Short mmCIF file of C-alpha atoms in Angstrom, two decimals:
data_model
loop_
_atom_site.label_atom_id
_atom_site.label_comp_id
_atom_site.label_asym_id
_atom_site.label_seq_id
_atom_site.Cartn_x
_atom_site.Cartn_y
_atom_site.Cartn_z
CA MET A 207 49.29 -127.16 -108.59
CA CYS A 208 51.37 -124.26 -107.30
CA SER A 209 53.99 -123.71 -104.68
CA TYR A 210 52.84 -120.14 -103.97
CA VAL A 211 50.34 -117.49 -104.94
CA ALA A 212 52.02 -114.19 -105.70
CA ALA A 213 51.04 -110.96 -103.96
CA SER A 214 47.96 -109.39 -105.57
CA ALA A 215 47.71 -112.31 -108.04
CA PHE A 216 43.90 -112.43 -108.15
CA THR A 217 43.07 -108.97 -106.80
CA GLY A 218 39.74 -107.66 -108.04
CA LEU A 219 38.57 -110.74 -109.94
CA SER A 220 34.89 -110.23 -109.21
CA TYR A 221 33.83 -113.40 -111.06
CA LEU A 222 36.01 -115.74 -108.93
CA ALA A 223 33.59 -117.72 -106.72
CA SER A 224 35.74 -120.52 -105.30
CA ILE A 225 39.27 -121.79 -105.29
CA GLU A 226 40.92 -125.05 -104.25
CA LEU A 227 44.68 -125.20 -104.01
CA PRO A 228 45.98 -128.71 -103.24
CA VAL A 229 49.59 -127.60 -102.71
CA CYS A 230 50.36 -123.98 -102.01
CA SER A 231 53.05 -123.27 -99.44
CA PHE A 232 52.66 -119.48 -99.38
CA VAL A 233 49.93 -116.99 -100.26
CA GLY A 234 51.20 -113.45 -100.84
CA ALA A 235 49.73 -110.24 -99.44
CA PHE A 236 46.47 -109.04 -101.03
CA ALA A 237 46.38 -112.16 -103.27
CA PHE A 238 42.55 -112.33 -103.35
CA GLN A 239 41.67 -108.78 -102.27
CA ASN A 240 38.33 -107.48 -103.59
CA CYS A 241 37.23 -110.83 -105.03
CA SER A 242 33.67 -109.89 -104.15
CA ARG A 243 32.05 -113.23 -105.13
CA LEU A 244 34.68 -115.48 -103.56
CA SER A 245 32.78 -117.61 -101.06
CA TYR A 246 34.78 -120.85 -100.74
CA VAL A 247 38.53 -121.40 -100.35
CA SER A 248 40.33 -124.68 -99.67
CA PHE A 249 44.03 -125.18 -98.97
CA ASN A 250 45.20 -128.76 -98.55
CA GLU A 251 48.71 -127.59 -97.78
CA CYS A 252 49.34 -123.98 -96.86
CA LYS A 253 52.19 -123.04 -94.57
CA SER A 254 51.99 -119.25 -94.55
CA MET A 255 49.69 -116.36 -95.59
CA GLY A 256 50.62 -112.74 -96.07
CA SER A 257 48.66 -109.74 -94.85
CA ASN A 258 45.24 -108.83 -96.22
CA VAL A 259 45.03 -111.93 -98.42
CA PHE A 260 41.21 -111.91 -98.41
CA ARG A 261 40.63 -108.22 -97.70
CA SER A 262 37.14 -107.10 -98.82
CA CYS A 263 36.01 -110.56 -99.93
CA TYR A 264 32.50 -109.84 -98.71
CA SER A 265 31.06 -113.24 -99.72
CA LEU A 266 33.75 -115.39 -98.08
CA THR A 267 31.90 -117.85 -95.85
CA SER A 268 33.99 -121.05 -95.95
CA VAL A 269 37.75 -121.37 -95.55
CA TYR A 270 39.29 -124.83 -95.30
CA MET A 271 42.82 -125.09 -93.88
CA LEU A 272 43.39 -128.84 -94.16
CA TYR A 273 47.15 -129.14 -93.66
CA SER A 274 48.43 -131.24 -90.76
CA SER A 275 50.14 -128.26 -89.11
CA ILE A 276 49.13 -124.67 -88.41
CA CYS A 277 49.45 -122.15 -91.21
CA ALA A 278 51.37 -119.02 -90.17
CA LEU A 279 49.03 -116.04 -90.53
CA SER A 280 49.86 -112.37 -90.96
CA ASN A 281 47.75 -109.54 -89.52
CA GLY A 282 44.57 -108.53 -91.33
CA THR A 283 44.23 -111.61 -93.53
CA PHE A 284 40.42 -111.55 -93.27
CA THR A 285 39.85 -107.77 -93.04
CA SER A 286 36.35 -106.77 -94.20
CA THR A 287 35.09 -110.35 -94.64
CA PRO A 288 32.31 -112.23 -92.84
CA MET A 289 35.08 -113.66 -90.62
CA VAL A 290 35.22 -110.32 -88.80
CA LEU A 291 31.92 -108.68 -89.73
CA SER A 292 29.63 -111.11 -87.93
CA THR A 293 29.49 -113.04 -84.68
CA TYR A 294 27.74 -116.13 -86.06
CA LEU A 295 29.26 -119.32 -87.46
CA GLY A 296 28.07 -121.01 -90.60
CA TYR A 297 26.65 -118.78 -93.30
CA PHE A 298 28.43 -115.79 -91.83
CA GLY A 299 31.91 -117.27 -92.06
CA SER A 300 33.67 -120.38 -90.80
CA ILE A 301 37.28 -121.53 -90.85
CA PHE A 302 37.52 -125.31 -90.96
CA VAL A 303 40.70 -126.98 -89.67
CA PRO A 304 41.59 -130.59 -88.82
CA GLU A 305 39.83 -131.65 -85.63
CA SER A 306 43.15 -132.34 -83.89
CA LEU A 307 44.30 -128.73 -84.47
CA VAL A 308 41.21 -126.73 -83.44
CA SER A 309 42.60 -125.75 -80.02
CA SER A 310 46.02 -124.96 -81.44
CA TYR A 311 44.58 -122.75 -84.18
CA LYS A 312 42.40 -120.87 -81.69
CA THR A 313 45.47 -119.88 -79.64
CA ALA A 314 48.01 -119.44 -82.48
CA THR A 315 49.49 -116.04 -83.29
CA ASN A 316 47.06 -113.95 -85.38
CA TRP A 317 44.50 -116.78 -85.47
CA THR A 318 43.15 -115.78 -82.04
CA THR A 319 41.30 -112.89 -83.71
CA TYR A 320 39.22 -115.47 -85.57
CA SER A 321 38.92 -118.05 -82.77
CA ASN A 322 35.11 -117.86 -82.76
CA ARG A 323 35.19 -118.79 -86.47
CA ILE A 324 37.45 -121.84 -86.15
CA THR A 325 35.69 -125.19 -86.19
CA ALA A 326 36.59 -128.82 -86.81
CA TYR A 327 36.65 -130.34 -90.24
CA VAL A 328 35.84 -134.01 -89.98
CA GLU A 329 36.12 -136.23 -93.06
#
């Protein structure tokens, strides 16, 4: 369990394929940059993400934001990932949020860029 992930903490870890963080209030800038095999990320409680957190994570296809309120997002969080490199959901990148927050996420600051990626997570 962590309260935050420091800036550049996992940058360049090419063997990192997935990560689940049950409690992580803040993710620092570039925290997972260039984690080329990272395909799955789950945050049960994330309140804020810095810029370029997942920059150049070319395999990132599933992001779960499961907290009961919207995570504040900085610009460029998903730069050079399937979230921006494709226009199709599913294999090409999806952001799963609680069903009750889908509309709010799609119109939230900096999330609008990824609105076509945001879909409901239903337990």
